[in-house]
Amino acid sequence: MKTYDTVVVGAGVTGLTAAWRLVEGGQDVLVLEARDRVGGRLRTEDHNGSDFEIGGQWVSPDQEALIALVAELGLSTYSRYREGESLYVDRARIARRFTGEELPVDEQTGKEIDRLIGVIDDLAAQMDPDRPWEHPQAASLDSVSFAQWLDAQTTDQEARDNIALYLGPAMLTKPTHSFSALTAVLMSASAGSFTHLVDADFILDKRVVGGLASVPAALAARLGDRVRLSADVTHVAWTADGAVVTVDGEQIGARNVVLALPPTHVRRIRITPELPAEHRHAREHQSFGLVIKVQAEYDTPFWREAGLSGTGFGPWELVHEVYDNTLHGKATGTLVGFVSDLNADALGRVSADERRAAILASFAAYFGDAALTPRTYVESDWQHQELTGGAYATSFDVGSLTRWGAKLHEPVGPIRFGSSDIAGLGFQHVDGAVRMGTRLAQNILDQQIL
Ligand code: FAD
């Protein structure tokens, strides 16, 4: 049986970053990936002659670890199209035009939205995103759902629904009653501030030429035959000195193991001796959000001719946010929209034709009937893929971040755990995966030197 310095399980960005940094540090590394491709939640697919980014795609200016890696790999970026006016679809389904960040709501509601943004910014400023459980108000913020917390902050329903939109459907992709106010603050702190999250021009700033999946592809190319695909790890047997990893009946030795998986997927692997109880509890209280990402490509970006940027928000719409997603250098025009949490549940129960009709009708609420007839229509819904199980990422239920958050970072014997879903800065984003992968590798290399 061959023994590696480190076996990395999972060839998403976390695993591939960790593996490459370990190789740079002189280690003999093997990456085992259950799918027949690398990239995990990053993937580009060709549909009807155009590339569509099925998973993660955007890069924002605060994501310094990802930006540095993109440059290191020789990749380049381009800006999301944002010229012209944005749209706000109100409760009566009237699409109202606006510019800048101030939504076209009545003055009092606008002030209330700004006040609430300030309150969350203040809470986020007091948080170290690597240790959200140490926030001065951690216990109280983690004991209430974000919905309850918001209800206690304001009686202005429209202000409340818009703030809920940013952190619920748009970010954590869960109903706001299912995650805590502390998790909402963590999401804000992980991006630098809540102000950053509500600024689409900031948070959805750039894309990578060739797609964000070029990042894992380039890392895998550097790793070469150190990456083994279609290798679903089923068992890790460990002692204080190392582990034996089983894949397809084959046993592989490892001095260190990195499980670069969403916390929910650690449970798919039999680990002996079993993980300490608190480690199991911690992962049992994590779950994926749900969002269906929908892209519709048209012969032309017709909204631009009408002076529209393609950006739209509709807190009461099936598609709660929409953006111009036209590919770099393409003459066609593409819109991307998102259907989240309870709406995603409901659409999961209807036929593909009914789903498409409902989603395009919601696009039309923003852009008119021209949106009803795309040349290409692509849905990506990760909930039906066992090796992911939802989108964008996993998070804790109410009360669990303070109770078990720190556990997710603790190694057990030679096994270390990581994923974008437990990152501080870059939480639930590719930047967090890069940071986690880098940190895991550094911890292993530091331990080796000692
Ligand atoms: P993953 O990518 O989930 O990698 C885990 C890997 O482990 C997978 O390849 C899986 O197949 C493998 N695996 C699981 N079990 C086993 C096993 N037993 N044996 C071997 N292999 C196993 N982030 C952004 O920054 N910007 C965005 O615009 C953005 N949009 C998103 C849109 C969608 C639709 C989705 C789904 C995600 C989006 N994200 C975005 C989030 C981002 O994609 C993730 O945070 C990031 O890719 C996670 O990387 P990871 O390596 O931690 O996990």
Short mmCIF file of C-alpha atoms and ligand atoms in Angstrom, two decimals:
data_model
loop_
_atom_site.label_atom_id
_atom_site.label_comp_id
_atom_site.label_asym_id
_atom_site.label_seq_id
_atom_site.Cartn_x
_atom_site.Cartn_y
_atom_site.Cartn_z
CA MET A 1 0.00 0.00 0.00
CA LYS A 2 1.44 3.36 -1.02
CA THR A 3 1.40 6.08 1.67
CA TYR A 4 1.15 9.77 0.69
CA ASP A 5 2.07 12.75 2.83
CA THR A 6 -1.49 14.01 2.34
CA VAL A 7 -4.60 12.59 0.70
CA VAL A 8 -7.10 15.33 -0.19
CA VAL A 9 -10.71 14.22 -0.59
CA GLY A 10 -12.69 16.51 -2.91
CA ALA A 11 -11.44 18.42 -5.97
CA GLY A 12 -13.41 21.61 -5.48
CA VAL A 13 -11.47 24.84 -5.06
CA THR A 14 -10.78 24.11 -1.37
CA GLY A 15 -9.24 20.71 -2.06
CA LEU A 16 -7.30 21.74 -5.16
CA THR A 17 -5.88 24.86 -3.48
CA ALA A 18 -4.81 22.83 -0.44
CA ALA A 19 -3.25 20.16 -2.67
CA TRP A 20 -1.32 22.62 -4.83
CA ARG A 21 0.06 24.53 -1.84
CA LEU A 22 1.14 21.22 -0.26
CA VAL A 23 2.91 20.20 -3.46
CA GLU A 24 4.64 23.57 -3.50
CA GLY A 25 5.67 22.83 0.09
CA GLY A 26 7.34 19.64 -1.09
CA GLN A 27 4.67 17.07 -0.18
CA ASP A 28 3.65 13.94 -2.03
CA VAL A 29 -0.11 14.49 -2.49
CA LEU A 30 -3.06 12.58 -3.97
CA VAL A 31 -6.47 14.20 -4.63
CA LEU A 32 -9.49 11.87 -4.77
CA GLU A 33 -12.64 13.25 -6.43
CA ALA A 34 -15.92 11.33 -6.59
CA ARG A 35 -17.18 13.05 -9.74
CA ASP A 36 -15.73 12.51 -13.20
CA ARG A 37 -14.62 16.16 -13.27
CA VAL A 38 -12.92 18.68 -10.98
CA GLY A 39 -14.43 21.96 -9.77
CA GLY A 40 -17.26 20.84 -7.47
CA ARG A 41 -19.72 23.75 -7.36
CA LEU A 42 -17.96 25.44 -10.30
CA ARG A 43 -18.82 24.20 -13.76
CA THR A 44 -19.14 25.61 -17.28
CA GLU A 45 -21.44 23.89 -19.78
CA ASP A 46 -21.95 24.46 -23.49
CA HIS A 47 -25.59 24.91 -24.52
CA ASN A 48 -26.50 25.68 -28.09
CA GLY A 49 -22.97 26.97 -28.82
CA SER A 50 -22.63 29.26 -25.78
CA ASP A 51 -20.89 28.76 -22.44
CA PHE A 52 -23.06 28.90 -19.33
CA GLU A 53 -21.66 29.06 -15.82
CA ILE A 54 -23.78 26.58 -13.93
CA GLY A 55 -22.35 27.23 -10.46
CA GLY A 56 -20.38 30.12 -8.99
CA GLN A 57 -19.27 32.88 -11.34
CA TRP A 58 -18.80 36.32 -9.75
CA VAL A 59 -15.76 37.85 -8.07
CA SER A 60 -15.95 40.93 -5.82
CA PRO A 61 -13.17 43.37 -4.84
CA ASP A 62 -12.98 42.14 -1.22
CA GLN A 63 -12.18 38.60 -2.42
CA GLU A 64 -8.45 39.17 -2.32
CA ALA A 65 -7.40 35.53 -2.01
CA LEU A 66 -9.36 34.56 -5.12
CA ILE A 67 -8.22 37.63 -7.05
CA ALA A 68 -4.58 36.77 -6.26
CA LEU A 69 -5.08 33.14 -7.32
CA VAL A 70 -6.77 34.18 -10.59
CA ALA A 71 -3.72 36.34 -11.36
CA GLU A 72 -1.27 33.63 -10.28
CA LEU A 73 -2.94 31.17 -12.67
CA GLY A 74 -2.64 33.65 -15.56
CA LEU A 75 -6.42 34.11 -15.89
CA SER A 76 -8.12 37.43 -16.61
CA THR A 77 -11.42 39.01 -15.61
CA TYR A 78 -14.08 41.23 -17.16
CA SER A 79 -16.76 43.46 -15.66
CA ARG A 80 -20.43 42.62 -15.45
CA TYR A 81 -22.48 44.89 -17.77
CA ARG A 82 -24.15 47.57 -15.63
CA GLU A 83 -24.78 50.64 -17.81
CA GLY A 84 -28.26 52.12 -17.63
CA GLU A 85 -31.14 51.97 -15.20
CA SER A 86 -32.04 49.12 -12.85
CA LEU A 87 -35.54 47.83 -12.14
CA TYR A 88 -37.51 47.29 -8.95
CA VAL A 89 -40.67 45.20 -9.33
CA ASP A 90 -43.05 46.27 -6.59
CA ARG A 91 -45.79 44.32 -4.84
CA ALA A 92 -48.27 45.30 -7.60
CA ARG A 93 -45.80 43.87 -10.18
CA ILE A 94 -45.03 47.31 -11.59
CA ALA A 95 -41.41 47.55 -12.79
CA ARG A 96 -39.99 50.87 -11.58
CA ARG A 97 -36.73 52.24 -12.96
CA PHE A 98 -33.99 53.57 -10.70
CA THR A 99 -30.28 54.41 -10.72
CA GLY A 100 -27.68 53.91 -8.00
CA GLU A 101 -28.35 51.91 -4.86
CA GLU A 102 -31.48 53.72 -3.56
CA LEU A 103 -34.55 51.62 -4.38
CA PRO A 104 -37.58 53.53 -5.79
CA VAL A 105 -39.62 53.17 -2.60
CA ASP A 106 -41.29 55.98 -0.65
CA GLU A 107 -38.96 58.31 1.21
CA GLN A 108 -39.74 56.96 4.68
CA THR A 109 -39.13 53.36 3.59
CA GLY A 110 -35.89 54.41 1.89
CA LYS A 111 -34.69 55.99 5.16
CA GLU A 112 -35.71 52.88 7.09
CA ILE A 113 -33.77 50.63 4.69
CA ASP A 114 -30.68 52.84 5.14
CA ARG A 115 -31.10 52.78 8.94
CA LEU A 116 -31.33 48.96 8.98
CA ILE A 117 -28.27 48.66 6.75
CA GLY A 118 -26.44 50.83 9.30
CA VAL A 119 -27.56 48.63 12.21
CA ILE A 120 -26.33 45.46 10.49
CA ASP A 121 -23.09 47.18 9.42
CA ASP A 122 -22.43 48.09 13.06
CA LEU A 123 -23.03 44.50 14.20
CA ALA A 124 -20.80 43.16 11.40
CA ALA A 125 -18.01 45.59 12.30
CA GLN A 126 -17.86 43.98 15.76
CA MET A 127 -17.37 40.48 14.33
CA ASP A 128 -14.23 38.57 13.46
CA PRO A 129 -15.73 36.37 10.71
CA ASP A 130 -13.30 33.59 11.66
CA ARG A 131 -14.83 33.56 15.16
CA PRO A 132 -18.47 34.65 14.89
CA TRP A 133 -19.24 32.87 18.16
CA GLU A 134 -17.05 35.47 19.95
CA HIS A 135 -19.23 38.42 18.83
CA PRO A 136 -20.22 40.51 21.91
CA GLN A 137 -23.90 39.73 21.19
CA ALA A 138 -23.31 36.20 19.86
CA ALA A 139 -25.60 34.39 22.30
CA SER A 140 -28.60 36.65 21.82
CA LEU A 141 -28.20 37.03 18.04
CA ASP A 142 -27.87 33.27 17.59
CA SER A 143 -30.98 32.53 19.66
CA VAL A 144 -33.41 34.28 17.29
CA SER A 145 -34.14 33.77 13.64
CA PHE A 146 -33.23 36.59 11.28
CA ALA A 147 -36.97 36.99 10.56
CA GLN A 148 -37.74 37.50 14.28
CA TRP A 149 -34.82 39.87 14.68
CA LEU A 150 -35.97 41.96 11.69
CA ASP A 151 -39.56 42.05 12.99
CA ALA A 152 -38.25 43.51 16.23
CA GLN A 153 -36.28 46.18 14.35
CA THR A 154 -38.97 47.73 12.17
CA THR A 155 -42.67 47.93 11.45
CA ASP A 156 -42.06 49.01 7.85
CA GLN A 157 -42.97 45.90 5.89
CA GLU A 158 -41.39 46.97 2.61
CA ALA A 159 -38.11 47.88 4.32
CA ARG A 160 -38.19 44.59 6.17
CA ASP A 161 -38.88 42.54 3.03
CA ASN A 162 -36.03 44.19 1.14
CA ILE A 163 -33.50 43.64 3.93
CA ALA A 164 -34.74 40.04 4.23
CA LEU A 165 -34.25 39.59 0.49
CA TYR A 166 -30.54 40.41 0.58
CA LEU A 167 -29.67 37.94 3.32
CA GLY A 168 -32.34 35.26 2.80
CA PRO A 169 -33.12 34.49 -0.85
CA ALA A 170 -30.10 36.29 -2.29
CA MET A 171 -27.33 35.07 -0.01
CA LEU A 172 -28.05 32.20 2.37
CA THR A 173 -30.84 30.94 0.06
CA LYS A 174 -32.92 29.84 3.03
CA PRO A 175 -36.12 31.29 4.49
CA THR A 176 -35.19 34.00 6.99
CA HIS A 177 -36.95 32.08 9.78
CA SER A 178 -34.49 29.18 9.40
CA PHE A 179 -31.15 30.87 10.15
CA SER A 180 -30.12 33.05 13.03
CA ALA A 181 -29.48 36.77 13.14
CA LEU A 182 -25.87 35.86 14.02
CA THR A 183 -25.54 33.94 10.74
CA ALA A 184 -26.90 36.98 8.89
CA VAL A 185 -24.24 39.14 10.57
CA LEU A 186 -21.58 36.56 9.67
CA MET A 187 -22.62 36.70 6.01
CA SER A 188 -22.29 40.49 6.13
CA ALA A 189 -18.95 40.47 7.99
CA SER A 190 -17.56 37.86 5.60
CA ALA A 191 -17.96 40.35 2.73
CA GLY A 192 -16.57 43.29 4.72
CA SER A 193 -19.97 44.82 5.53
CA PHE A 194 -23.69 44.57 4.82
CA THR A 195 -23.29 47.67 2.66
CA HIS A 196 -21.12 45.55 0.35
CA LEU A 197 -23.78 42.85 0.11
CA VAL A 198 -26.52 45.24 -0.94
CA ASP A 199 -24.31 46.84 -3.57
CA ALA A 200 -24.69 44.65 -6.68
CA ASP A 201 -21.92 46.60 -8.41
CA PHE A 202 -19.59 45.52 -5.62
CA ILE A 203 -20.64 41.97 -4.85
CA LEU A 204 -21.25 40.96 -8.49
CA ASP A 205 -18.36 42.90 -9.92
CA LYS A 206 -16.28 40.70 -12.22
CA ARG A 207 -16.25 37.37 -14.02
CA VAL A 208 -13.33 35.26 -15.18
CA VAL A 209 -12.75 35.01 -18.92
CA GLY A 210 -13.53 31.39 -19.77
CA GLY A 211 -15.56 31.02 -16.57
CA LEU A 212 -14.74 30.75 -12.86
CA ALA A 213 -14.40 26.99 -13.38
CA SER A 214 -11.12 27.84 -15.15
CA VAL A 215 -9.65 28.27 -11.64
CA PRO A 216 -10.07 24.61 -10.55
CA ALA A 217 -9.23 23.48 -14.10
CA ALA A 218 -5.91 25.36 -13.99
CA LEU A 219 -5.08 24.05 -10.51
CA ALA A 220 -5.87 20.49 -11.63
CA ALA A 221 -3.65 20.93 -14.69
CA ARG A 222 -0.77 21.88 -12.39
CA LEU A 223 -1.46 18.87 -10.17
CA GLY A 224 -1.55 16.53 -13.20
CA ASP A 225 -1.88 12.84 -12.33
CA ARG A 226 -1.99 13.65 -8.64
CA VAL A 227 -5.76 14.12 -9.19
CA ARG A 228 -7.82 10.94 -9.52
CA LEU A 229 -11.42 11.29 -10.79
CA SER A 230 -14.43 8.99 -10.21
CA ALA A 231 -12.88 8.14 -6.84
CA ASP A 232 -15.69 8.22 -4.27
CA VAL A 233 -14.09 7.87 -0.84
CA THR A 234 -16.21 5.63 1.37
CA HIS A 235 -14.06 4.97 4.44
CA VAL A 236 -11.28 6.64 6.40
CA ALA A 237 -9.69 4.57 9.17
CA TRP A 238 -7.35 6.63 11.30
CA THR A 239 -4.86 6.45 14.18
CA ALA A 240 -2.76 9.19 15.74
CA ASP A 241 -0.06 8.52 13.11
CA GLY A 242 -2.04 8.48 9.92
CA ALA A 243 -4.96 6.99 8.04
CA VAL A 244 -6.05 4.46 5.47
CA VAL A 245 -8.45 5.86 2.87
CA THR A 246 -10.67 3.44 0.96
CA VAL A 247 -11.88 4.13 -2.55
CA ASP A 248 -13.46 1.41 -4.70
CA GLY A 249 -12.06 -1.25 -2.39
CA GLU A 250 -8.52 0.07 -2.81
CA GLN A 251 -6.66 1.16 0.31
CA ILE A 252 -4.41 4.20 0.21
CA GLY A 253 -2.15 5.29 3.07
CA ALA A 254 -1.93 8.93 4.23
CA ARG A 255 0.01 10.72 6.93
CA ASN A 256 -2.59 13.53 6.72
CA VAL A 257 -6.13 13.57 5.31
CA VAL A 258 -7.97 16.70 4.19
CA LEU A 259 -11.73 16.28 3.82
CA ALA A 260 -12.36 19.25 1.51
CA LEU A 261 -16.12 18.76 1.51
CA PRO A 262 -19.21 20.67 2.56
CA PRO A 263 -19.84 19.71 6.23
CA THR A 264 -22.98 17.80 5.20
CA HIS A 265 -20.88 15.46 3.07
CA VAL A 266 -18.44 14.43 5.77
CA ARG A 267 -21.31 12.23 6.98
CA ARG A 268 -21.32 10.28 3.69
CA ILE A 269 -17.94 8.82 4.62
CA ARG A 270 -17.58 6.12 7.27
CA ILE A 271 -14.89 7.28 9.67
CA THR A 272 -13.38 4.83 12.17
CA PRO A 273 -12.94 5.35 15.03
CA GLU A 274 -16.07 7.50 14.71
CA LEU A 275 -15.76 11.27 15.04
CA PRO A 276 -16.29 12.66 18.56
CA ALA A 277 -20.00 13.24 19.24
CA GLU A 278 -19.77 17.03 19.07
CA HIS A 279 -18.26 16.82 15.59
CA ARG A 280 -21.21 14.75 14.44
CA HIS A 281 -23.74 17.07 16.10
CA ALA A 282 -22.10 20.08 14.46
CA ARG A 283 -22.45 18.61 10.98
CA GLU A 284 -25.97 17.34 11.61
CA HIS A 285 -27.05 20.94 12.24
CA GLN A 286 -25.72 22.15 8.89
CA SER A 287 -27.83 22.13 5.75
CA PHE A 288 -27.71 23.43 2.20
CA GLY A 289 -29.77 26.38 1.04
CA LEU A 290 -31.70 25.95 -2.19
CA VAL A 291 -31.57 28.17 -5.24
CA ILE A 292 -32.30 27.54 -8.91
CA LYS A 293 -30.02 29.59 -11.14
CA VAL A 294 -31.72 30.36 -14.47
CA GLN A 295 -30.06 31.76 -17.57
CA ALA A 296 -31.86 32.83 -20.73
CA GLU A 297 -29.92 33.79 -23.84
CA TYR A 298 -31.58 36.08 -26.42
CA ASP A 299 -30.58 37.05 -29.96
CA THR A 300 -29.64 40.50 -28.63
CA PRO A 301 -29.38 42.13 -25.19
CA PHE A 302 -32.69 43.90 -25.97
CA TRP A 303 -32.96 45.54 -22.53
CA ARG A 304 -29.86 47.62 -23.21
CA GLU A 305 -31.62 49.35 -26.14
CA ALA A 306 -34.30 50.40 -23.64
CA GLY A 307 -31.65 51.99 -21.40
CA LEU A 308 -31.72 49.14 -18.88
CA SER A 309 -28.71 47.57 -17.21
CA GLY A 310 -30.39 44.17 -16.85
CA THR A 311 -30.22 44.47 -13.05
CA GLY A 312 -33.53 43.98 -11.26
CA PHE A 313 -34.85 43.24 -7.79
CA GLY A 314 -38.29 42.02 -6.82
CA PRO A 315 -38.74 40.94 -3.19
CA TRP A 316 -42.15 39.44 -4.06
CA GLU A 317 -41.19 38.02 -7.47
CA LEU A 318 -40.52 34.34 -8.18
CA VAL A 319 -37.21 35.49 -9.68
CA HIS A 320 -36.14 37.80 -6.86
CA GLU A 321 -33.03 39.20 -8.59
CA VAL A 322 -31.85 39.33 -12.19
CA TYR A 323 -28.70 40.57 -13.96
CA ASP A 324 -27.16 40.94 -17.40
CA ASN A 325 -25.00 37.84 -17.75
CA THR A 326 -23.87 38.31 -21.34
CA LEU A 327 -20.68 36.44 -22.10
CA HIS A 328 -17.48 38.34 -22.78
CA GLY A 329 -17.31 39.20 -26.48
CA LYS A 330 -20.75 37.76 -27.42
CA ALA A 331 -23.33 39.57 -29.60
CA THR A 332 -26.21 37.67 -27.99
CA GLY A 333 -27.60 38.82 -24.64
CA THR A 334 -28.02 36.66 -21.54
CA LEU A 335 -30.02 37.28 -18.39
CA VAL A 336 -29.43 35.37 -15.17
CA GLY A 337 -32.03 35.15 -12.42
CA PHE A 338 -32.46 33.24 -9.19
CA VAL A 339 -35.38 31.38 -7.61
CA SER A 340 -34.68 30.71 -3.97
CA ASP A 341 -35.72 28.79 -0.86
CA LEU A 342 -39.53 28.30 -0.57
CA ASN A 343 -40.02 29.28 -4.22
CA ALA A 344 -37.36 26.74 -5.23
CA ASP A 345 -39.20 24.07 -3.21
CA ALA A 346 -42.45 24.88 -5.01
CA LEU A 347 -40.85 24.84 -8.46
CA GLY A 348 -39.18 21.53 -7.67
CA ARG A 349 -42.65 19.96 -7.56
CA VAL A 350 -43.90 21.04 -11.00
CA SER A 351 -43.00 19.81 -14.49
CA ALA A 352 -40.04 21.26 -16.39
CA ASP A 353 -42.43 23.03 -18.79
CA GLU A 354 -44.44 24.61 -15.98
CA ARG A 355 -41.24 25.70 -14.24
CA ARG A 356 -39.85 27.31 -17.39
CA ALA A 357 -43.16 29.12 -18.06
CA ALA A 358 -43.34 30.47 -14.49
CA ILE A 359 -39.71 31.61 -14.49
CA LEU A 360 -39.90 33.34 -17.88
CA ALA A 361 -43.14 35.05 -16.81
CA SER A 362 -41.21 36.45 -13.87
CA PHE A 363 -38.39 37.62 -16.19
CA ALA A 364 -41.15 39.32 -18.23
CA ALA A 365 -42.35 41.18 -15.12
CA TYR A 366 -38.98 42.96 -15.27
CA PHE A 367 -38.30 43.23 -19.02
CA GLY A 368 -41.64 42.76 -20.78
CA ASP A 369 -42.80 40.07 -23.20
CA ALA A 370 -39.51 40.02 -25.15
CA ALA A 371 -38.14 38.04 -22.20
CA LEU A 372 -40.58 35.19 -22.86
CA THR A 373 -38.81 33.79 -25.93
CA PRO A 374 -35.11 33.12 -25.34
CA ARG A 375 -33.10 31.16 -27.92
CA THR A 376 -31.52 29.12 -25.12
CA TYR A 377 -32.83 28.47 -21.61
CA VAL A 378 -30.66 26.80 -18.94
CA GLU A 379 -31.61 25.94 -15.36
CA SER A 380 -29.06 24.78 -12.83
CA ASP A 381 -30.48 23.16 -9.76
CA TRP A 382 -27.85 21.47 -7.61
CA GLN A 383 -30.30 19.93 -5.13
CA HIS A 384 -30.62 16.84 -7.36
CA GLN A 385 -26.88 16.11 -7.27
CA GLU A 386 -25.99 13.86 -4.38
CA LEU A 387 -22.40 15.12 -4.29
CA THR A 388 -23.58 18.69 -3.64
CA GLY A 389 -27.24 18.69 -2.62
CA GLY A 390 -28.18 22.35 -2.83
CA ALA A 391 -26.85 25.85 -3.48
CA TYR A 392 -25.07 28.00 -2.84
CA ALA A 393 -23.71 26.47 0.33
CA THR A 394 -24.42 25.10 3.80
CA SER A 395 -25.12 27.01 6.98
CA PHE A 396 -26.25 26.32 10.54
CA ASP A 397 -29.80 26.26 11.86
CA VAL A 398 -30.82 28.74 14.59
CA GLY A 399 -28.66 28.49 17.71
CA SER A 400 -26.02 26.15 16.29
CA LEU A 401 -23.32 28.57 15.19
CA THR A 402 -22.45 29.47 18.79
CA ARG A 403 -22.99 25.92 19.95
CA TRP A 404 -20.82 24.08 17.41
CA GLY A 405 -19.29 26.53 14.94
CA ALA A 406 -15.76 26.16 16.31
CA LYS A 407 -15.95 22.35 16.14
CA LEU A 408 -16.08 22.39 12.34
CA HIS A 409 -12.51 23.70 12.30
CA GLU A 410 -10.98 21.20 14.74
CA PRO A 411 -8.85 18.40 13.30
CA VAL A 412 -9.48 14.86 14.52
CA GLY A 413 -6.21 12.90 14.64
CA PRO A 414 -4.66 13.24 11.15
CA ILE A 415 -7.97 14.41 9.57
CA ARG A 416 -8.59 18.07 8.76
CA PHE A 417 -11.82 19.56 7.45
CA GLY A 418 -12.47 22.48 5.13
CA SER A 419 -14.82 24.06 2.64
CA SER A 420 -15.99 27.50 1.61
CA ASP A 421 -18.93 26.83 3.93
CA ILE A 422 -16.83 27.17 7.07
CA ALA A 423 -14.66 30.05 5.89
CA GLY A 424 -14.72 33.41 7.71
CA LEU A 425 -13.83 35.95 5.02
CA GLY A 426 -15.36 34.66 1.79
CA PHE A 427 -17.91 32.52 3.69
CA GLN A 428 -19.92 30.45 1.16
CA HIS A 429 -17.87 31.86 -1.73
CA VAL A 430 -14.98 30.68 -3.87
CA ASP A 431 -12.73 33.20 -2.12
CA GLY A 432 -13.49 31.37 1.15
CA ALA A 433 -12.59 28.07 -0.52
CA VAL A 434 -9.21 29.50 -1.56
CA ARG A 435 -8.63 30.83 1.96
CA MET A 436 -9.61 27.50 3.56
CA GLY A 437 -7.45 25.47 1.19
CA THR A 438 -4.47 27.73 1.82
CA ARG A 439 -4.95 27.59 5.58
CA LEU A 440 -5.32 23.80 5.67
CA ALA A 441 -2.13 23.36 3.67
CA GLN A 442 -0.26 25.83 5.85
CA ASN A 443 -1.39 24.07 9.03
CA ILE A 444 -0.14 20.73 7.71
CA LEU A 445 3.18 22.20 6.57
CA ASP A 446 3.65 24.01 9.91
CA GLN A 447 3.01 20.81 11.81
CA GLN A 448 5.53 18.99 9.59
CA ILE A 449 8.24 21.54 10.41
CA LEU A 450 7.54 21.22 14.13
P1 FAD B 1 -17.21 21.95 -3.47
O1 FAD B 1 -17.07 22.77 -4.70
O2 FAD B 1 -18.57 21.49 -3.10
O3 FAD B 1 -16.20 20.71 -3.60
C1 FAD B 1 -16.36 19.52 -2.87
C2 FAD B 1 -15.94 18.37 -3.78
O4 FAD B 1 -15.93 17.15 -3.02
C3 FAD B 1 -16.92 18.13 -4.93
O5 FAD B 1 -16.21 18.12 -6.16
C4 FAD B 1 -17.52 16.76 -4.63
O6 FAD B 1 -17.85 16.02 -5.79
C5 FAD B 1 -16.40 16.10 -3.85
N1 FAD B 1 -16.81 15.00 -2.97
C6 FAD B 1 -17.88 14.96 -2.13
N2 FAD B 1 -17.86 13.78 -1.44
C7 FAD B 1 -16.77 13.09 -1.87
C8 FAD B 1 -16.22 11.82 -1.52
N3 FAD B 1 -16.78 11.02 -0.58
N4 FAD B 1 -15.10 11.39 -2.16
C9 FAD B 1 -14.50 12.18 -3.09
N5 FAD B 1 -14.98 13.40 -3.44
C10 FAD B 1 -16.09 13.85 -2.83
N6 FAD B 1 -19.35 31.60 -5.13
C11 FAD B 1 -18.78 32.76 -5.56
O7 FAD B 1 -17.70 33.11 -5.07
N7 FAD B 1 -19.38 33.53 -6.52
C12 FAD B 1 -20.58 33.17 -7.09
O8 FAD B 1 -21.08 33.85 -8.00
C13 FAD B 1 -21.20 31.98 -6.65
N8 FAD B 1 -22.38 31.57 -7.18
C14 FAD B 1 -22.81 30.28 -6.97
C15 FAD B 1 -23.89 29.78 -7.72
C16 FAD B 1 -24.27 28.45 -7.58
C17 FAD B 1 -25.44 27.94 -8.38
C18 FAD B 1 -23.58 27.60 -6.67
C19 FAD B 1 -23.96 26.15 -6.51
C20 FAD B 1 -22.53 28.10 -5.90
C21 FAD B 1 -22.13 29.44 -6.05
N9 FAD B 1 -21.05 29.97 -5.33
C22 FAD B 1 -20.53 31.18 -5.68
C23 FAD B 1 -20.44 29.21 -4.22
C24 FAD B 1 -19.14 28.51 -4.66
O9 FAD B 1 -19.34 27.83 -5.87
C25 FAD B 1 -18.70 27.55 -3.55
O10 FAD B 1 -18.60 28.28 -2.35
C26 FAD B 1 -17.34 26.88 -3.82
O11 FAD B 1 -17.21 26.49 -5.16
C27 FAD B 1 -17.18 25.68 -2.89
O12 FAD B 1 -15.91 25.06 -3.08
P2 FAD B 1 -15.47 23.85 -2.13
O13 FAD B 1 -14.24 23.29 -2.71
O14 FAD B 1 -15.42 24.31 -0.71
O15 FAD B 1 -16.66 22.78 -2.21
#
